[in-house]
mmCIF file of C-alpha atoms in Angstrom:
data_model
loop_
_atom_site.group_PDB
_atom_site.id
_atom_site.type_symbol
_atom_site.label_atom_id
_atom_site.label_comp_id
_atom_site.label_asym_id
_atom_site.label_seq_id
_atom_site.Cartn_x
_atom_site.Cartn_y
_atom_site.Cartn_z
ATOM 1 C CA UNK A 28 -31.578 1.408 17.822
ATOM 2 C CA UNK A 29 -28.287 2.925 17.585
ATOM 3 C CA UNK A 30 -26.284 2.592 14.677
ATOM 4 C CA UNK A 31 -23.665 0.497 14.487
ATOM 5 C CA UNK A 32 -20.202 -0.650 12.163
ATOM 6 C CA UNK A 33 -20.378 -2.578 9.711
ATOM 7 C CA UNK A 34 -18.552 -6.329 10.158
ATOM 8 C CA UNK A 35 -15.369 -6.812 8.375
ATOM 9 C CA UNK A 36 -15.653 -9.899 5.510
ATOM 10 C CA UNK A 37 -12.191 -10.534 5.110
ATOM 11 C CA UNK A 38 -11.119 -13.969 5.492
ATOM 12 C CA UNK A 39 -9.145 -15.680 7.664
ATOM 13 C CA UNK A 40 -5.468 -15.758 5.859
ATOM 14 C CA UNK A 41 -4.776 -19.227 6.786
ATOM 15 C CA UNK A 42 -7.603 -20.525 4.774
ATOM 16 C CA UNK A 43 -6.084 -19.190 1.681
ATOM 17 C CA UNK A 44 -4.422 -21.409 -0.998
ATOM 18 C CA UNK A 45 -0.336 -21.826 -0.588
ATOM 19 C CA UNK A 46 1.914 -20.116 -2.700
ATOM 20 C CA UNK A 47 5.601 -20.526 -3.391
ATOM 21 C CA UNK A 48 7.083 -16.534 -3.732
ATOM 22 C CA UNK A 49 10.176 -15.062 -5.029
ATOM 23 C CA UNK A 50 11.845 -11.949 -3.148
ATOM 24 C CA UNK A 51 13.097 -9.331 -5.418
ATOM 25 C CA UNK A 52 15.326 -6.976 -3.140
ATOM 26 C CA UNK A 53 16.213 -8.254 0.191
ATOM 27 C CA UNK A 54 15.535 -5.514 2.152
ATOM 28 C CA UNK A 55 13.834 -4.040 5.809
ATOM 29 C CA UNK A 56 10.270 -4.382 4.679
ATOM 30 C CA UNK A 57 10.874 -7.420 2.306
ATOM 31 C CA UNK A 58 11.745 -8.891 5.973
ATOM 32 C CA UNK A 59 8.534 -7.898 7.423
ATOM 33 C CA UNK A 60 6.578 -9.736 4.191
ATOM 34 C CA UNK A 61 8.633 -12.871 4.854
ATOM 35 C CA UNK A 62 7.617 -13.417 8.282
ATOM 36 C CA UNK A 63 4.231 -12.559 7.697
ATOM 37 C CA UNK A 64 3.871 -14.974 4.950
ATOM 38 C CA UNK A 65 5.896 -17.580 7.089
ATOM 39 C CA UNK A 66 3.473 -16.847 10.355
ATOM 40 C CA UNK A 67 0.345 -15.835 8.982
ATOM 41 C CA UNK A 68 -0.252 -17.531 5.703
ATOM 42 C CA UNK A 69 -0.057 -21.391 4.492
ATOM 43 C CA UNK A 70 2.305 -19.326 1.194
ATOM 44 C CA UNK A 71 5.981 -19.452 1.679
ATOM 45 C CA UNK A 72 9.404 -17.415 0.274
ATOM 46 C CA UNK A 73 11.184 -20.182 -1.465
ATOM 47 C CA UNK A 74 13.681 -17.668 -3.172
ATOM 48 C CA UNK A 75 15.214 -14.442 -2.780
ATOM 49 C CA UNK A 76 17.377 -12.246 -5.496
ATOM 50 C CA UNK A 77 19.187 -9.659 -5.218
ATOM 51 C CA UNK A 78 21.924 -7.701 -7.117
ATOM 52 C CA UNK A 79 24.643 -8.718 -4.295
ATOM 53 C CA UNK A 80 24.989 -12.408 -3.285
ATOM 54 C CA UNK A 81 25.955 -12.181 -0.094
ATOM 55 C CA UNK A 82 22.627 -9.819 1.185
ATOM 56 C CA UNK A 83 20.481 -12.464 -0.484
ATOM 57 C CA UNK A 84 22.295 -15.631 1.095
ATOM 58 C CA UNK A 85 22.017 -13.345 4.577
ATOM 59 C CA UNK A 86 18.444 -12.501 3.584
ATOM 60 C CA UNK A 87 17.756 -16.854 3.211
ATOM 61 C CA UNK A 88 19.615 -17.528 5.798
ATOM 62 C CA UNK A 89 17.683 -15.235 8.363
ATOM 63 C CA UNK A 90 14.190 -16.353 6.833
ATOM 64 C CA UNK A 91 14.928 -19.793 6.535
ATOM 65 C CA UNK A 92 14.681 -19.754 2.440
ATOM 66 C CA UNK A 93 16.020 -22.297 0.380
ATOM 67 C CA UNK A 94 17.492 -20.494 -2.823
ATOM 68 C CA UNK A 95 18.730 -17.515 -2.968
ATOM 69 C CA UNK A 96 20.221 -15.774 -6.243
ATOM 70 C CA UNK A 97 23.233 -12.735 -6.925
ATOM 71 C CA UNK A 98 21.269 -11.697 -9.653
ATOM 72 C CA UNK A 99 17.047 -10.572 -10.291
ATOM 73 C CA UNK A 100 16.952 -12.359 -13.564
ATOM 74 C CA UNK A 101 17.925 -15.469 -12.068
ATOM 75 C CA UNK A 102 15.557 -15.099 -9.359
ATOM 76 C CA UNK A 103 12.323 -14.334 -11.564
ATOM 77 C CA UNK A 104 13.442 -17.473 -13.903
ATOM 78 C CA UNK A 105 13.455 -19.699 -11.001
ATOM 79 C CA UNK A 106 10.752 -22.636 -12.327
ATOM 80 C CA UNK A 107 9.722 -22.869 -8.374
ATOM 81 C CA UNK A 108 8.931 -19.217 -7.861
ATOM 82 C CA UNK A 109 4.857 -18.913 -8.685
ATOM 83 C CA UNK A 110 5.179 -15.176 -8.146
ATOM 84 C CA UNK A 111 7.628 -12.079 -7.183
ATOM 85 C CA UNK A 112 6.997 -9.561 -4.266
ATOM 86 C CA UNK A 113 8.374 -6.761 -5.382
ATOM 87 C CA UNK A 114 10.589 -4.890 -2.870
ATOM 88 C CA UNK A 115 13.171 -3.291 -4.402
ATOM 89 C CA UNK A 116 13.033 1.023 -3.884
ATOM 90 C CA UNK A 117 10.554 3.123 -5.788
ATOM 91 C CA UNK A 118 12.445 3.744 -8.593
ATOM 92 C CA UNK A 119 13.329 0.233 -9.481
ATOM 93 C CA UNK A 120 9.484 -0.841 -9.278
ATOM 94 C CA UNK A 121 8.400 -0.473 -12.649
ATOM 95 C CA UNK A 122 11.615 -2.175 -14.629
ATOM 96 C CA UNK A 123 11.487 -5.204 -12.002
ATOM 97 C CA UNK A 124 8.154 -5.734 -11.802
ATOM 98 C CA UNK A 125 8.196 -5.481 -16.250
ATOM 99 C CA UNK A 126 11.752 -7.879 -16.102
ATOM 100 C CA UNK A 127 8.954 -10.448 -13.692
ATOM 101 C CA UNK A 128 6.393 -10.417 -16.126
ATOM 102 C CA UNK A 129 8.405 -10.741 -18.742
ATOM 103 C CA UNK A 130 9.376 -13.943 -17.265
ATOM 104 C CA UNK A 131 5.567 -15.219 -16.600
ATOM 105 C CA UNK A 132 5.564 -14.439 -13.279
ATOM 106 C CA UNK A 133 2.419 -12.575 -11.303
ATOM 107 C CA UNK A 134 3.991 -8.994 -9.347
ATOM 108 C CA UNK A 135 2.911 -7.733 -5.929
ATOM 109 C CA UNK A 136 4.897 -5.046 -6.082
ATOM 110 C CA UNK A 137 5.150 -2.490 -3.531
ATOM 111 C CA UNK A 138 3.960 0.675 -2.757
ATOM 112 C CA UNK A 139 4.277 2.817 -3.923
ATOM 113 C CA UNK A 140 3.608 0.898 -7.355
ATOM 114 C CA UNK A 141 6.028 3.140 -9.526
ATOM 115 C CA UNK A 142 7.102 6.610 -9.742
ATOM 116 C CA UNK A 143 4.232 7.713 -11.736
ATOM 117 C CA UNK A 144 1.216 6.707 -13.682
ATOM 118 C CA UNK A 145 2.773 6.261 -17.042
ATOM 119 C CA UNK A 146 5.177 3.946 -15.434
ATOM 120 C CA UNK A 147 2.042 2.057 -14.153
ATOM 121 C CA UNK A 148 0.196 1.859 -16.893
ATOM 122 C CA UNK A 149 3.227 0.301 -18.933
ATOM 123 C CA UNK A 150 3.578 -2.490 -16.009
ATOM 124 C CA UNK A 151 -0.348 -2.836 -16.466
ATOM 125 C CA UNK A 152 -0.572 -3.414 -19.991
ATOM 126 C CA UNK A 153 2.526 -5.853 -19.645
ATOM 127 C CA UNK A 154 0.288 -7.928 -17.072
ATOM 128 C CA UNK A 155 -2.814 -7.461 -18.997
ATOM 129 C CA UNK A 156 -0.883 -8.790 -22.359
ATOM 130 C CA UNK A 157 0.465 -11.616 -20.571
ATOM 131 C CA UNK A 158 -2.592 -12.396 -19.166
ATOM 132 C CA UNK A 159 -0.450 -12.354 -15.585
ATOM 133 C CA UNK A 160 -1.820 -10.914 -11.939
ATOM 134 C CA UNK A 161 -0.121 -7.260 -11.242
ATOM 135 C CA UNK A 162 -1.032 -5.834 -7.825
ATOM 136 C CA UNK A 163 -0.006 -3.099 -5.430
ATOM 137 C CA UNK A 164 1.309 -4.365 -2.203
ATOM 138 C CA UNK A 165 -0.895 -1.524 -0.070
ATOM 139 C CA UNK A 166 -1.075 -3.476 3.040
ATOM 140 C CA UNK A 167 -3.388 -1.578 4.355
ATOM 141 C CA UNK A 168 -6.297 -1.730 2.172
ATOM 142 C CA UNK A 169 -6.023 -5.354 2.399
ATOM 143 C CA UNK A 170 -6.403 -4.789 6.351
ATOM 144 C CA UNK A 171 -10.176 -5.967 8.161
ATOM 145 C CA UNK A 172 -9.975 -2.477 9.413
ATOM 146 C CA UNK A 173 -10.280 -0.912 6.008
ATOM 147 C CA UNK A 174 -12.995 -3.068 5.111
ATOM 148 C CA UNK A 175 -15.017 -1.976 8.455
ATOM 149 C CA UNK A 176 -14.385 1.173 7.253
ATOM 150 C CA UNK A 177 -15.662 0.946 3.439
ATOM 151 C CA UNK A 178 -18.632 -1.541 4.496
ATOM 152 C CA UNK A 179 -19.925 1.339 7.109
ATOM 153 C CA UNK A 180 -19.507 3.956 4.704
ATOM 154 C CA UNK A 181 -21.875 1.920 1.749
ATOM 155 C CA UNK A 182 -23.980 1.104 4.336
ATOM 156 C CA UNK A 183 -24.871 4.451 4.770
ATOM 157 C CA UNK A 184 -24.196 4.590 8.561
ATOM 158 C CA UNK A 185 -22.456 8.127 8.817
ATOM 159 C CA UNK A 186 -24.831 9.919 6.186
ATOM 160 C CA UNK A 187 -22.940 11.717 3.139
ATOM 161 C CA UNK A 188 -19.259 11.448 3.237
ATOM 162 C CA UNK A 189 -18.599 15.104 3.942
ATOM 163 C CA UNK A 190 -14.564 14.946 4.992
ATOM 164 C CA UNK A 191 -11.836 13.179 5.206
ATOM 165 C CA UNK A 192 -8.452 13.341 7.120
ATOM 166 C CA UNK A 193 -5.550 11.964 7.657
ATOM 167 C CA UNK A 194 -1.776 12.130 7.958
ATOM 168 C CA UNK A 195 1.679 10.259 8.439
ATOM 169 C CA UNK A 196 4.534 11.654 9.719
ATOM 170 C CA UNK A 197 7.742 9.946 10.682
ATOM 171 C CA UNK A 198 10.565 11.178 11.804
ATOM 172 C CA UNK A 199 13.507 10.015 8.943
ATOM 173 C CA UNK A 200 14.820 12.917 7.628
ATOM 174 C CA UNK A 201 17.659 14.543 6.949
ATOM 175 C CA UNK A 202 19.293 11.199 9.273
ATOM 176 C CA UNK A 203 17.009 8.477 7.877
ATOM 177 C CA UNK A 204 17.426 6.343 4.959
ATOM 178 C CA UNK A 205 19.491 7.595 1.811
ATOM 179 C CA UNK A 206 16.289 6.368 -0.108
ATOM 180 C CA UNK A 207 14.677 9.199 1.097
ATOM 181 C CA UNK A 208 16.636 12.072 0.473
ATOM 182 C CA UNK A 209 17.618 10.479 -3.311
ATOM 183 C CA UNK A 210 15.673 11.705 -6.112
ATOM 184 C CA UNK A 211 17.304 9.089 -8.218
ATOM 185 C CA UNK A 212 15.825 6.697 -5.825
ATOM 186 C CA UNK A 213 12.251 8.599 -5.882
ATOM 187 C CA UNK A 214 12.897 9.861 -2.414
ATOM 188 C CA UNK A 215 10.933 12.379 -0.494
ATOM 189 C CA UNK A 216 7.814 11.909 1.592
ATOM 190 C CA UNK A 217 4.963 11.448 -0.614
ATOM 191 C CA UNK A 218 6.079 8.284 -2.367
ATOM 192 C CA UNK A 219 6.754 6.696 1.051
ATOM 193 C CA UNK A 220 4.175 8.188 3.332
ATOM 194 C CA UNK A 221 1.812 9.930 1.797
ATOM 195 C CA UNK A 222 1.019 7.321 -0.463
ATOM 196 C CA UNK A 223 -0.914 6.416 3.081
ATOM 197 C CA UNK A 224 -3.178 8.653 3.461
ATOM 198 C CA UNK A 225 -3.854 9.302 -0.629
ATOM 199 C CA UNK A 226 -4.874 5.862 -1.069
ATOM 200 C CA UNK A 227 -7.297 5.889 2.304
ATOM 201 C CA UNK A 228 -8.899 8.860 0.983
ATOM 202 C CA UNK A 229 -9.434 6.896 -1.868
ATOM 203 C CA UNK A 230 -10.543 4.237 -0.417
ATOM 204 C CA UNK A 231 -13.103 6.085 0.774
ATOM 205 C CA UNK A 232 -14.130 8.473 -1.369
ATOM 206 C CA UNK A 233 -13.745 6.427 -4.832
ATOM 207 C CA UNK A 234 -11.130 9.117 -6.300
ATOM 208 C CA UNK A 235 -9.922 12.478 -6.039
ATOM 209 C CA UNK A 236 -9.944 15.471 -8.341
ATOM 210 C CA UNK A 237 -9.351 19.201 -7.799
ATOM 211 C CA UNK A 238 -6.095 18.496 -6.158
ATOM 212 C CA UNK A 239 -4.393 21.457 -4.735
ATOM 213 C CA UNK A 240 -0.831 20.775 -2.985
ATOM 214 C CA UNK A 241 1.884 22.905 -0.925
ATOM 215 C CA UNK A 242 4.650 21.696 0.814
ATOM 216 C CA UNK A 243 8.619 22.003 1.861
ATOM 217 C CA UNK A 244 11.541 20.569 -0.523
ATOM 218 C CA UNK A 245 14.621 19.603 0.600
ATOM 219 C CA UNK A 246 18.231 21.220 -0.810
ATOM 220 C CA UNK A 247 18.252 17.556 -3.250
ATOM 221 C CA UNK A 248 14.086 18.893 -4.337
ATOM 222 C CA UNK A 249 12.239 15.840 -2.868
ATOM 223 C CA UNK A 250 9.776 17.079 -0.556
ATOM 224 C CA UNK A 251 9.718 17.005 3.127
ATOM 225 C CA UNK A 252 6.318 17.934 4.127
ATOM 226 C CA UNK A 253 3.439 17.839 1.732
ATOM 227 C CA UNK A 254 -0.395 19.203 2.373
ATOM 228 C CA UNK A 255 -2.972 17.853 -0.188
ATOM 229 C CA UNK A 256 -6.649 18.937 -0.582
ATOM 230 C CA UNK A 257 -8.628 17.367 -3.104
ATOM 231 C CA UNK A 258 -12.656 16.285 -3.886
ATOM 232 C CA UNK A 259 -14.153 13.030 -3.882
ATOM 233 C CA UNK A 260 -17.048 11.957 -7.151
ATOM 234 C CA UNK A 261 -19.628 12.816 -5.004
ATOM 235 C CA UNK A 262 -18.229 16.228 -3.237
ATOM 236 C CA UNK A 263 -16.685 14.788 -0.290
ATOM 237 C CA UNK A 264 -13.519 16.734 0.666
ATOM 238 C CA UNK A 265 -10.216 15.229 1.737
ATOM 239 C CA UNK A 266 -7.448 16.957 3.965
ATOM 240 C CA UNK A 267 -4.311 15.023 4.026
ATOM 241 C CA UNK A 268 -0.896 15.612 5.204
ATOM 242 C CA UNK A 269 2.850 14.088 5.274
ATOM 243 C CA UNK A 270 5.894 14.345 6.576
ATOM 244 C CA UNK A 271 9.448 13.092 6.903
ATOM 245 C CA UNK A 272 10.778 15.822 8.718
ATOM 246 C CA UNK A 273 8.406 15.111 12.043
ATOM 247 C CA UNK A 274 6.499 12.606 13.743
ATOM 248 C CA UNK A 275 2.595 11.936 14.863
ATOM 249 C CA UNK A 276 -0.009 9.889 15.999
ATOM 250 C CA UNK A 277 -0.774 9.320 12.590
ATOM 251 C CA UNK A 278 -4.651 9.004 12.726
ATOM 252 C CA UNK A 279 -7.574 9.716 10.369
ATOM 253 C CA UNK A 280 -11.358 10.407 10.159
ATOM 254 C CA UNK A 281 -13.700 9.882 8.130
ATOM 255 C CA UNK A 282 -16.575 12.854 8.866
ATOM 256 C CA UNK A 283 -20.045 12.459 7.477
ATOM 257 C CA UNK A 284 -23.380 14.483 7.894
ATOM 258 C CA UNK A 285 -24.986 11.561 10.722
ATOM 259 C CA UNK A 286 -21.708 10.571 12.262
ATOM 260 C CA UNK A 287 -18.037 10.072 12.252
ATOM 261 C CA UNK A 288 -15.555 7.312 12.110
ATOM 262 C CA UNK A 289 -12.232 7.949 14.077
ATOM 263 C CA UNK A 290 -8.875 5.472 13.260
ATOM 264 C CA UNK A 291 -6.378 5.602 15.834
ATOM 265 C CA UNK A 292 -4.098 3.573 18.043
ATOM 266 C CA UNK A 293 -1.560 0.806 16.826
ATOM 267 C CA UNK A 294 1.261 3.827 15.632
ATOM 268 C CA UNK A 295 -1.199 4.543 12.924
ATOM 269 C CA UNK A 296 -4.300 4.451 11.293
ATOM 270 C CA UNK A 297 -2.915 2.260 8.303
ATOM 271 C CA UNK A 298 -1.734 -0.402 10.781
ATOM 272 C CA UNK A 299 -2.947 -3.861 11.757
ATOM 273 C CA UNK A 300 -2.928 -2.685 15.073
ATOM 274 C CA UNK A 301 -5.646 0.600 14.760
ATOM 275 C CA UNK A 302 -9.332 0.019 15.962
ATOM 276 C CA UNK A 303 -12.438 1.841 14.347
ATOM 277 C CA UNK A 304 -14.549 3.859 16.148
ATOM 278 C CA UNK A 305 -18.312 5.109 14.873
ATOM 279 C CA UNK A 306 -18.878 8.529 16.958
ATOM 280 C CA UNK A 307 -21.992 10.676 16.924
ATOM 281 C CA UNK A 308 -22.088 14.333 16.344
ATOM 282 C CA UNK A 309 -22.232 15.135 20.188
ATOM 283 C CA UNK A 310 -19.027 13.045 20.663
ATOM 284 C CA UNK A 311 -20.628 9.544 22.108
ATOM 285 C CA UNK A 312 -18.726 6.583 21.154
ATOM 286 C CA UNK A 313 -21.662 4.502 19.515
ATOM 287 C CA UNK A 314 -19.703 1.238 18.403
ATOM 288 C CA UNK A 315 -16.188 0.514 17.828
ATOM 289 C CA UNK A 316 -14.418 -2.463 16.108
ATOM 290 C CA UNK A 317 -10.634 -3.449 17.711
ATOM 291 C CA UNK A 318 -8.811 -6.353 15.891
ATOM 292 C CA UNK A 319 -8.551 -9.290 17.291
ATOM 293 C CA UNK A 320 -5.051 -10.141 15.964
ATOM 294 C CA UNK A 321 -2.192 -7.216 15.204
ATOM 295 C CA UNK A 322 0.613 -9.093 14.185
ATOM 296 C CA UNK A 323 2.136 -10.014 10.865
ATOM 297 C CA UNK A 324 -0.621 -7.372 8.725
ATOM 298 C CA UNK A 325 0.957 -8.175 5.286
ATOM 299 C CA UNK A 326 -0.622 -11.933 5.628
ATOM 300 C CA UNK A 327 -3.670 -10.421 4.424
ATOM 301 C CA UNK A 328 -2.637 -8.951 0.908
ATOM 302 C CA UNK A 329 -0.657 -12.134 0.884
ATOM 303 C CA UNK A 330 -3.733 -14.412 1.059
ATOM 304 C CA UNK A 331 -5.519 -11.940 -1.545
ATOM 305 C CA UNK A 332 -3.323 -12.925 -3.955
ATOM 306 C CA UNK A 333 -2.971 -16.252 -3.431
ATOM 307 C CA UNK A 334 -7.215 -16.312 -4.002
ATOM 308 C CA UNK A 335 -6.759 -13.887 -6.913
ATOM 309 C CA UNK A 336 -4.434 -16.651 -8.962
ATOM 310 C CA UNK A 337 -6.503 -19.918 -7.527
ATOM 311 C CA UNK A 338 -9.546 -17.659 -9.436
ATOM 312 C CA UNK A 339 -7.586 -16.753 -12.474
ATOM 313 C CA UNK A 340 -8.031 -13.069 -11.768
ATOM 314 C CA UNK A 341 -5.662 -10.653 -12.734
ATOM 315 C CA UNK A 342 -6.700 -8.099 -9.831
ATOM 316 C CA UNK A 343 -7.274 -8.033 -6.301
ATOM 317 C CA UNK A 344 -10.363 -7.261 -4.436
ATOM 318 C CA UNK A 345 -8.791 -4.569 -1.945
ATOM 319 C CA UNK A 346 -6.377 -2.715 -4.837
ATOM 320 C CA UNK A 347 -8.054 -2.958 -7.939
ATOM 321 C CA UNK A 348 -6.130 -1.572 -11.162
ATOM 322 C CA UNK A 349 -8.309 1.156 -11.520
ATOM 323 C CA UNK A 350 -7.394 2.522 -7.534
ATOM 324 C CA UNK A 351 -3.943 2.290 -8.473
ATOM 325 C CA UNK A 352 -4.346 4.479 -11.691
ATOM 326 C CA UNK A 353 -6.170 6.893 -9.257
ATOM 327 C CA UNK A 354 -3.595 7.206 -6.448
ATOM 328 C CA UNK A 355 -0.138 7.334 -8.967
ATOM 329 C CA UNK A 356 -2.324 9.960 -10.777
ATOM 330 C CA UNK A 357 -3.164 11.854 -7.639
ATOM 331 C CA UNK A 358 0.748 11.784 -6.671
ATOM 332 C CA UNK A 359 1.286 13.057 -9.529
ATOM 333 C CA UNK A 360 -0.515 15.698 -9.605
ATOM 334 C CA UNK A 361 0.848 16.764 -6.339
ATOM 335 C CA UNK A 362 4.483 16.258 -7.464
ATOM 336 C CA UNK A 363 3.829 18.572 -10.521
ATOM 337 C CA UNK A 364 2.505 21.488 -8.258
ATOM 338 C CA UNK A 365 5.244 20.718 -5.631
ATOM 339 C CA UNK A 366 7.582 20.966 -8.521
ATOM 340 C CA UNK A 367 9.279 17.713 -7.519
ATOM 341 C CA UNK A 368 10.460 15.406 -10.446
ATOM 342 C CA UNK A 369 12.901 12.218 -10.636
ATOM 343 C CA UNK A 370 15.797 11.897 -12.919
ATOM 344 C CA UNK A 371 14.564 10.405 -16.666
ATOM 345 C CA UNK A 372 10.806 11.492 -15.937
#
């Protein structure tokens, strides 16, 4: 019998228990959490903070949320808020996510989680002290996709993990957001888009080590395009790539000694919208998985947490503490060769 994927286990976001989030930072993909949370979950966005009034009010207003604050400490000591998404830019993660905590208040904060792992580590021990949920908002390991992918990969379908690949490359630079170009605002391209691939690889692979990085800075010194080679625990290689200066297909494989799996379609292998596809050596499409929905993918890491604090856990499933550790220490890694550092690192 041929071989075939593994089934996703991921369930069904509606089924998860509601809860009542805060906003922190109003902006384009703290929009795209709000309507997934509005469509896609029973949770809702009952507040939203930011350090201007009027974007938060415009923020509420557009997503139909009922308070909405001029200020982040007001926000996180709203009594209604039962936790804060995180959404403010890279550099801002780790005091926000700390000033949330400090409040009593679980963090999904976004990817990625800070600007490095020592920054990390302090917003980890602050959740582990407070006995409080942290978690990284990386949508995409929350994804059914990602799970077809890890499930086939124990199972033992495609052999020994021998290689993995994959990139993300957008076109936003030197005309795209000031967020990228800023190194006080932890700009550049790995922070923002290779974070993707790094943390696939990882999610793969369980870890990377021997890390050897080259890449393109800009005239500011965040980088524009950066290559990354590195080794899995078990001598599984990974080839990943990133860039803001160009864009892709954006897909990724996953090559191992009995077959291959091949992410593509949707704008990206990260996306709710990509399909999985198990291929044999000789190039025969043996099975492939296509989602069934492709809308509204941050309803998953949504519903994750809201099963993580019904359980009392202080992790997620998909993003445990340990894979964040990992990926911030990759990135770092790769900043230190690249010679790329932010202000007061």
């Amino acid at each position: 019998m041929a071989p075939t994927l593994s089934a996703p286990q991921v369930p069904d976001p509606m089924q998860a228990p509601p809860v009542r989030w805060g906003v922190l930072g109003p902006g384009g993909i703290a929009s795209t959490f709000a309507g997934a949370v509005r469509a896609g979950t029973r949770s809702m966005v009952v507040a939203v903070g930011s350090r201007s009034a009027e974007r938060a009010a415009a923020f509420a207003g557009r997503h139909g949320v009922e308070r909405s604050y001029g200020s982040y400490e007001d926000l996180v000591a709203d009594e209604g808020v039962e936790a804060v998404y995180v959404a403010s830019p890279h550099s801002e993660h780790h005091a926000h996510a700390l000033l949330a905590l400090a409040a009593g208040k679980p963090v999904l904060v976004e990817k990625a989680f800070t600007r490095n792992l020592a920054e990390a580590e302090e917003v980890l021990a602050a959740a582990d002290a407070e006995g409080l949920l942290a978690a990284e908002a990386m949508w995409s390991r929350y994804l059914p996709s990602y799970d077809v992918v890890r499930r086939t990969v124990e199972d033992g379908t495609l052999g020994d993990v021998l290689l993995v690949e994959a990139e993300h490359a957008q076109l936003l630079w030197p005309d795209g957001p000031e967020r990228l170009s800023s190194p006080d605002l932890a700009g550049g391209a790995l922070l923002d888009l290779g974070v993707y691939p790094v943390a696939f690889a990882d999610h793969v692979l369980g870890g990377l080590d021997a890390v050897r990085a080259s890449g393109t800075l800009s005239d500011l010194g965040v980088d524009v395009t950066t290559t990354v080679t590195a080794r899995g625990p078990r001598g599984g290689i990974a080839h990943l790539w990133c860039s803001m200066g160009a864009a892709t297909a954006c897909p990724a494989t996953v090559v191992g000694t009995r077959a291959r799996l091949e992410l593509s379609g949707g704008g990206s292998f990260y996306g709710s919208g990509a399909s999985v596809h198990l291929v044999a050596p000789d190039g025969t499409v043996l099975d492939e998985w296509v989602p069934t929905v492709t809308e509204h993918g941050f309803r998953h890491q949504v519903a994750e947490v809201a099963r993580a604090l019904a359980e009392g856990r202080q992790e997620t499933w998909s993003v445990p503490w340990d894979a964040t550790r990992r990926v911030m220490a990759t990135m770092d890694e790769v900043r230190r060769q690249l010679g790329v550092t932010y202000p007061g690192e």
